[in-house]
mmCIF file of C-alpha atoms in Angstrom:
data_model
loop_
_atom_site.group_PDB
_atom_site.id
_atom_site.type_symbol
_atom_site.label_atom_id
_atom_site.label_comp_id
_atom_site.label_asym_id
_atom_site.label_seq_id
_atom_site.Cartn_x
_atom_site.Cartn_y
_atom_site.Cartn_z
ATOM 1 C CA GLN K 285 5.764 15.958 -10.398
ATOM 2 C CA LYS K 286 4.881 13.588 -8.210
ATOM 3 C CA GLU K 287 3.174 11.012 -9.798
ATOM 4 C CA VAL K 288 0.822 10.960 -6.397
ATOM 5 C CA GLU K 289 0.477 13.695 -4.525
ATOM 6 C CA GLN K 290 -1.709 14.348 -0.954
ATOM 7 C CA ASN K 291 -1.817 17.719 0.986
ATOM 8 C CA SER K 292 0.094 15.641 4.152
ATOM 9 C CA GLY K 293 -2.446 17.663 7.125
ATOM 10 C CA PRO K 294 -2.886 17.465 9.544
ATOM 11 C CA LEU K 295 -6.430 17.454 8.813
ATOM 12 C CA SER K 296 -8.381 18.026 11.987
ATOM 13 C CA VAL K 297 -12.550 18.002 11.519
ATOM 14 C CA PRO K 298 -15.213 18.158 14.406
ATOM 15 C CA GLU K 299 -16.944 14.858 14.806
ATOM 16 C CA GLY K 300 -20.058 14.164 12.984
ATOM 17 C CA ALA K 301 -18.212 16.544 10.221
ATOM 18 C CA ILE K 302 -17.670 15.428 6.489
ATOM 19 C CA ALA K 303 -14.335 15.146 6.017
ATOM 20 C CA SER K 304 -12.669 15.659 2.587
ATOM 21 C CA LEU K 305 -9.606 14.524 1.646
ATOM 22 C CA ASN K 306 -7.628 15.320 -2.234
ATOM 23 C CA CYS K 307 -5.961 13.817 -4.649
ATOM 24 C CA THR K 308 -3.628 14.155 -7.974
ATOM 25 C CA TYR K 309 -2.212 11.936 -9.998
ATOM 26 C CA SER K 310 -0.253 12.842 -13.252
ATOM 27 C CA ASP K 311 -0.060 9.719 -15.488
ATOM 28 C CA ARG K 312 -3.877 10.870 -17.963
ATOM 29 C CA GLY K 313 -4.120 7.119 -18.462
ATOM 30 C CA SER K 314 -4.897 6.002 -15.139
ATOM 31 C CA GLN K 315 -7.704 4.101 -14.965
ATOM 32 C CA SER K 316 -7.848 2.469 -11.828
ATOM 33 C CA PHE K 317 -7.709 4.016 -8.087
ATOM 34 C CA PHE K 318 -7.879 3.060 -4.298
ATOM 35 C CA TRP K 319 -8.029 4.604 -1.017
ATOM 36 C CA TYR K 320 -6.023 2.396 1.603
ATOM 37 C CA ARG K 321 -6.757 3.837 5.554
ATOM 38 C CA GLN K 322 -3.785 3.117 7.171
ATOM 39 C CA TYR K 323 -3.916 3.411 11.852
ATOM 40 C CA SER K 324 -0.613 4.072 13.011
ATOM 41 C CA GLY K 325 1.521 0.756 13.022
ATOM 42 C CA LYS K 326 -0.408 -0.806 10.980
ATOM 43 C CA SER K 327 -1.042 -1.657 7.530
ATOM 44 C CA PRO K 328 -2.950 -0.375 4.915
ATOM 45 C CA GLU K 329 -6.733 -1.672 4.799
ATOM 46 C CA LEU K 330 -8.400 -0.991 1.254
ATOM 47 C CA ILE K 331 -11.600 1.392 1.851
ATOM 48 C CA MET K 332 -12.692 1.934 -1.358
ATOM 49 C CA SER K 333 -11.729 1.794 -5.587
ATOM 50 C CA ILE K 334 -13.302 3.764 -7.940
ATOM 51 C CA TYR K 335 -12.968 3.644 -11.954
ATOM 52 C CA SER K 336 -15.068 5.752 -13.443
ATOM 53 C CA ASN K 337 -15.956 9.694 -13.618
ATOM 54 C CA GLY K 338 -18.488 10.276 -11.066
ATOM 55 C CA ASP K 339 -19.248 9.361 -7.626
ATOM 56 C CA LYS K 340 -19.018 5.729 -5.545
ATOM 57 C CA GLU K 341 -20.877 5.337 -2.039
ATOM 58 C CA ASP K 342 -20.099 3.245 0.475
ATOM 59 C CA GLY K 343 -21.781 3.690 3.606
ATOM 60 C CA ARG K 344 -20.038 6.823 5.187
ATOM 61 C CA PHE K 345 -17.636 6.704 2.191
ATOM 62 C CA THR K 346 -17.615 8.864 -1.125
ATOM 63 C CA ALA K 347 -14.813 8.530 -3.771
ATOM 64 C CA GLN K 348 -15.183 10.664 -6.121
ATOM 65 C CA LEU K 349 -13.429 10.562 -9.818
ATOM 66 C CA ASN K 350 -12.712 13.252 -12.329
ATOM 67 C CA LYS K 351 -10.416 12.261 -14.833
ATOM 68 C CA ALA K 352 -10.401 15.027 -16.967
ATOM 69 C CA SER K 353 -8.946 17.411 -14.136
ATOM 70 C CA GLN K 354 -5.944 13.928 -12.962
ATOM 71 C CA TYR K 355 -8.164 14.389 -9.068
ATOM 72 C CA VAL K 356 -9.695 11.410 -6.522
ATOM 73 C CA SER K 357 -11.609 12.354 -3.361
ATOM 74 C CA LEU K 358 -12.622 10.514 -0.249
ATOM 75 C CA LEU K 359 -15.166 11.987 1.392
ATOM 76 C CA ILE K 360 -16.265 11.016 5.250
ATOM 77 C CA ARG K 361 -19.707 11.797 6.397
ATOM 78 C CA ASP K 362 -20.386 11.958 10.030
ATOM 79 C CA SER K 363 -16.735 11.555 11.107
ATOM 80 C CA GLN K 364 -16.296 9.407 14.199
ATOM 81 C CA PRO K 365 -12.892 9.420 16.279
ATOM 82 C CA SER K 366 -12.063 5.920 15.020
ATOM 83 C CA ASP K 367 -11.652 7.273 11.715
ATOM 84 C CA SER K 368 -8.762 9.038 12.700
ATOM 85 C CA ALA K 369 -5.957 7.531 10.111
ATOM 86 C CA THR K 370 -3.731 8.149 7.625
ATOM 87 C CA TYR K 371 -5.482 7.797 4.208
ATOM 88 C CA LEU K 372 -3.587 6.902 1.102
ATOM 89 C CA CYS K 373 -4.344 7.056 -2.457
ATOM 90 C CA ALA K 374 -3.404 4.774 -4.889
ATOM 91 C CA VAL K 375 -2.858 5.166 -8.875
ATOM 92 C CA LYS K 376 -2.547 1.888 -10.645
ATOM 93 C CA ASN K 377 0.118 2.804 -13.460
ATOM 94 C CA PRO K 378 -1.460 1.892 -16.960
ATOM 95 C CA ASN K 379 1.455 0.792 -18.205
ATOM 96 C CA THR K 380 3.428 -1.381 -15.726
ATOM 97 C CA GLY K 381 0.349 -2.106 -13.979
ATOM 98 C CA LYS K 382 2.052 -0.670 -10.280
ATOM 99 C CA LEU K 383 -0.001 0.805 -7.824
ATOM 100 C CA ILE K 384 1.506 4.265 -6.669
ATOM 101 C CA PHE K 385 0.902 5.693 -3.995
ATOM 102 C CA GLY K 386 0.609 9.183 -2.171
ATOM 103 C CA GLN K 387 2.292 10.231 0.736
ATOM 104 C CA GLY K 388 -1.239 9.689 2.759
ATOM 105 C CA THR K 389 -3.147 12.733 4.855
ATOM 106 C CA THR K 390 -3.619 12.632 8.443
ATOM 107 C CA LEU K 391 -7.116 12.627 9.219
ATOM 108 C CA GLN K 392 -7.850 13.819 13.054
ATOM 109 C CA VAL K 393 -11.239 13.709 14.163
ATOM 110 C CA LYS K 394 -12.484 15.467 17.255
ATOM 111 C CA PRO K 395 -15.009 14.817 20.034
ATOM 112 C CA GLU A 93 -10.121 -16.709 6.056
ATOM 113 C CA ALA A 94 -8.556 -14.821 3.184
ATOM 114 C CA GLN A 95 -5.488 -13.253 4.896
ATOM 115 C CA VAL A 96 -1.901 -12.199 3.496
ATOM 116 C CA THR A 97 0.520 -13.741 6.823
ATOM 117 C CA GLN A 98 4.040 -12.069 7.663
ATOM 118 C CA ASN A 99 6.120 -13.720 9.820
ATOM 119 C CA PRO A 100 7.734 -12.223 12.244
ATOM 120 C CA ARG A 101 6.135 -9.319 13.384
ATOM 121 C CA TYR A 102 9.203 -7.311 15.294
ATOM 122 C CA LEU A 103 12.463 -8.397 14.422
ATOM 123 C CA ILE A 104 16.079 -6.744 16.312
ATOM 124 C CA THR A 105 19.030 -7.725 14.171
ATOM 125 C CA VAL A 106 22.369 -6.484 13.577
ATOM 126 C CA THR A 107 24.448 -5.401 11.114
ATOM 127 C CA GLY A 108 25.488 -8.011 8.702
ATOM 128 C CA LYS A 109 23.234 -11.313 10.139
ATOM 129 C CA LYS A 110 21.334 -12.786 7.360
ATOM 130 C CA LEU A 111 17.718 -12.965 7.490
ATOM 131 C CA THR A 112 15.030 -13.792 5.755
ATOM 132 C CA VAL A 113 10.654 -11.634 6.175
ATOM 133 C CA THR A 114 8.364 -15.091 5.412
ATOM 134 C CA CYS A 115 5.099 -14.208 3.618
ATOM 135 C CA SER A 116 2.095 -16.180 2.849
ATOM 136 C CA GLN A 117 -1.244 -15.545 1.040
ATOM 137 C CA ASN A 118 -4.012 -17.671 0.863
ATOM 138 C CA MET A 119 -6.029 -16.427 -1.970
ATOM 139 C CA ASN A 120 -4.610 -18.040 -5.099
ATOM 140 C CA HIS A 121 -2.876 -14.444 -5.942
ATOM 141 C CA GLU A 122 -0.890 -14.535 -9.310
ATOM 142 C CA TYR A 123 1.181 -10.555 -8.384
ATOM 143 C CA MET A 124 2.883 -10.467 -4.848
ATOM 144 C CA SER A 125 4.975 -7.977 -3.931
ATOM 145 C CA TRP A 126 7.346 -5.926 -1.231
ATOM 146 C CA TYR A 127 7.513 -2.696 0.082
ATOM 147 C CA ARG A 128 9.084 -0.837 2.832
ATOM 148 C CA GLN A 129 7.762 2.321 4.754
ATOM 149 C CA ASP A 130 9.474 5.320 6.313
ATOM 150 C CA PRO A 131 8.093 8.519 8.040
ATOM 151 C CA GLY A 132 8.091 11.452 5.322
ATOM 152 C CA LEU A 133 8.810 8.439 1.950
ATOM 153 C CA GLY A 134 5.696 7.182 2.154
ATOM 154 C CA LEU A 135 5.135 3.460 0.264
ATOM 155 C CA ARG A 136 8.081 2.064 -1.836
ATOM 156 C CA GLN A 137 8.248 -0.664 -3.367
ATOM 157 C CA ILE A 138 11.497 -3.169 -2.777
ATOM 158 C CA TYR A 139 10.385 -6.007 -5.148
ATOM 159 C CA TYR A 140 7.697 -8.274 -7.065
ATOM 160 C CA SER A 141 6.316 -10.987 -8.731
ATOM 161 C CA MET A 142 3.763 -11.745 -11.376
ATOM 162 C CA ASN A 143 3.971 -15.384 -10.714
ATOM 163 C CA VAL A 144 5.395 -18.189 -9.951
ATOM 164 C CA GLU A 145 9.951 -17.582 -10.768
ATOM 165 C CA VAL A 146 8.950 -14.652 -12.223
ATOM 166 C CA THR A 147 9.985 -11.519 -10.533
ATOM 167 C CA ASP A 148 11.259 -7.722 -11.135
ATOM 168 C CA LYS A 149 12.739 -5.441 -9.136
ATOM 169 C CA GLY A 150 10.866 -2.638 -7.906
ATOM 170 C CA ASP A 151 12.074 1.388 -6.650
ATOM 171 C CA VAL A 152 14.460 0.509 -4.075
ATOM 172 C CA PRO A 153 15.799 -3.326 -4.723
ATOM 173 C CA GLU A 154 18.907 -2.698 -3.631
ATOM 174 C CA GLY A 155 20.370 -5.204 -0.641
ATOM 175 C CA TYR A 156 17.636 -7.380 -1.089
ATOM 176 C CA LYS A 157 16.077 -10.376 -2.694
ATOM 177 C CA VAL A 158 13.036 -12.326 -2.723
ATOM 178 C CA SER A 159 11.825 -15.992 -4.509
ATOM 179 C CA ARG A 160 8.800 -16.924 -6.055
ATOM 180 C CA LYS A 161 8.992 -20.931 -5.983
ATOM 181 C CA GLU A 162 5.008 -21.446 -5.167
ATOM 182 C CA LYS A 163 2.118 -19.536 -5.877
ATOM 183 C CA ARG A 164 1.292 -18.822 -1.961
ATOM 184 C CA ASN A 165 4.748 -17.743 -0.559
ATOM 185 C CA PHE A 166 6.558 -14.622 -1.731
ATOM 186 C CA PRO A 167 10.195 -14.402 1.091
ATOM 187 C CA LEU A 168 12.429 -10.983 1.211
ATOM 188 C CA ILE A 169 15.942 -12.215 1.935
ATOM 189 C CA LEU A 170 18.762 -9.677 3.943
ATOM 190 C CA GLU A 171 21.780 -11.394 2.991
ATOM 191 C CA SER A 172 23.411 -8.703 5.073
ATOM 192 C CA PRO A 173 21.246 -6.467 6.631
ATOM 193 C CA SER A 174 22.549 -2.346 7.536
ATOM 194 C CA PRO A 175 21.551 0.315 9.561
ATOM 195 C CA ASN A 176 19.769 1.386 6.724
ATOM 196 C CA GLN A 177 17.455 -1.077 6.621
ATOM 197 C CA THR A 178 15.397 -0.453 9.752
ATOM 198 C CA SER A 179 11.708 -0.018 8.569
ATOM 199 C CA LEU A 180 8.050 -1.074 8.223
ATOM 200 C CA TYR A 181 7.870 -3.902 6.166
ATOM 201 C CA PHE A 182 4.625 -5.376 4.330
ATOM 202 C CA CYS A 183 4.090 -7.923 1.551
ATOM 203 C CA ALA A 184 1.325 -7.157 -0.509
ATOM 204 C CA SER A 185 -1.090 -9.606 -2.615
ATOM 205 C CA SER A 186 -3.324 -9.188 -5.351
ATOM 206 C CA LEU A 187 -5.240 -11.507 -7.761
ATOM 207 C CA TYR A 188 -3.746 -10.714 -10.782
ATOM 208 C CA GLN A 189 -1.447 -7.094 -11.999
ATOM 209 C CA GLY A 190 -4.525 -5.895 -14.187
ATOM 210 C CA ASP A 191 -6.319 -2.342 -13.601
ATOM 211 C CA ASN A 192 -8.847 -3.349 -11.587
ATOM 212 C CA SER A 193 -7.403 -5.794 -8.588
ATOM 213 C CA PRO A 194 -6.343 -3.827 -5.367
ATOM 214 C CA LEU A 195 -3.953 -5.233 -2.780
ATOM 215 C CA HIS A 196 -4.335 -6.698 -0.013
ATOM 216 C CA PHE A 197 -1.538 -5.974 2.951
ATOM 217 C CA GLY A 198 -0.098 -8.311 5.493
ATOM 218 C CA ASN A 199 0.141 -7.001 9.198
ATOM 219 C CA GLY A 200 3.677 -5.612 8.667
ATOM 220 C CA THR A 201 6.945 -6.672 9.662
ATOM 221 C CA ARG A 202 8.939 -3.841 11.868
ATOM 222 C CA LEU A 203 12.596 -4.492 11.661
ATOM 223 C CA THR A 204 15.264 -2.540 13.559
ATOM 224 C CA VAL A 205 19.092 -3.607 12.276
ATOM 225 C CA THR A 206 21.799 -2.343 14.616
#
């Protein structure tokens, strides 16, 4: 079992729709979770961090964390073509402090 | 501007010719790390450093060296590059390796070894 798992996609949504990206993790002791956006050939860019169960909203982005079920998700409301990118879920290992990345989900927003 | 700066952005070299990729951060971060990214394999950690003069191996350290003589700099050294080291490399830093500290990435170095 991979430490951090994401569906590679591509996830295709029409412009204006809500995109839902999901991530599961294996270490129940994990406390810190991050979402990065990566455009092709570019570096990962931090868009959200979440540490407590529940929802955290920042503009069009909402991160959701459920530690009991060991999943974290990212919702993008009013999706725009410029949101088309790969979204990386990252979980910090509670013992080593190392950030472990999922393989990423490719999102395509179609005009 | 707070940033992580890598150089060069693109590098083409031949097998066996030693090279160094530089990385510098201006945020006074204690933690720095190198990753490589390959299609289908995602981001894999090469080496990391928790502070000056403290470095440790990541998941794929073979064929690489690093040093951390100053807090701001963390160069990646390939003593004898091979074609399987052709990849996209990222340097990253965070304030510390603690729970709530996110990683900030440099712009990447695309290395081709022929």
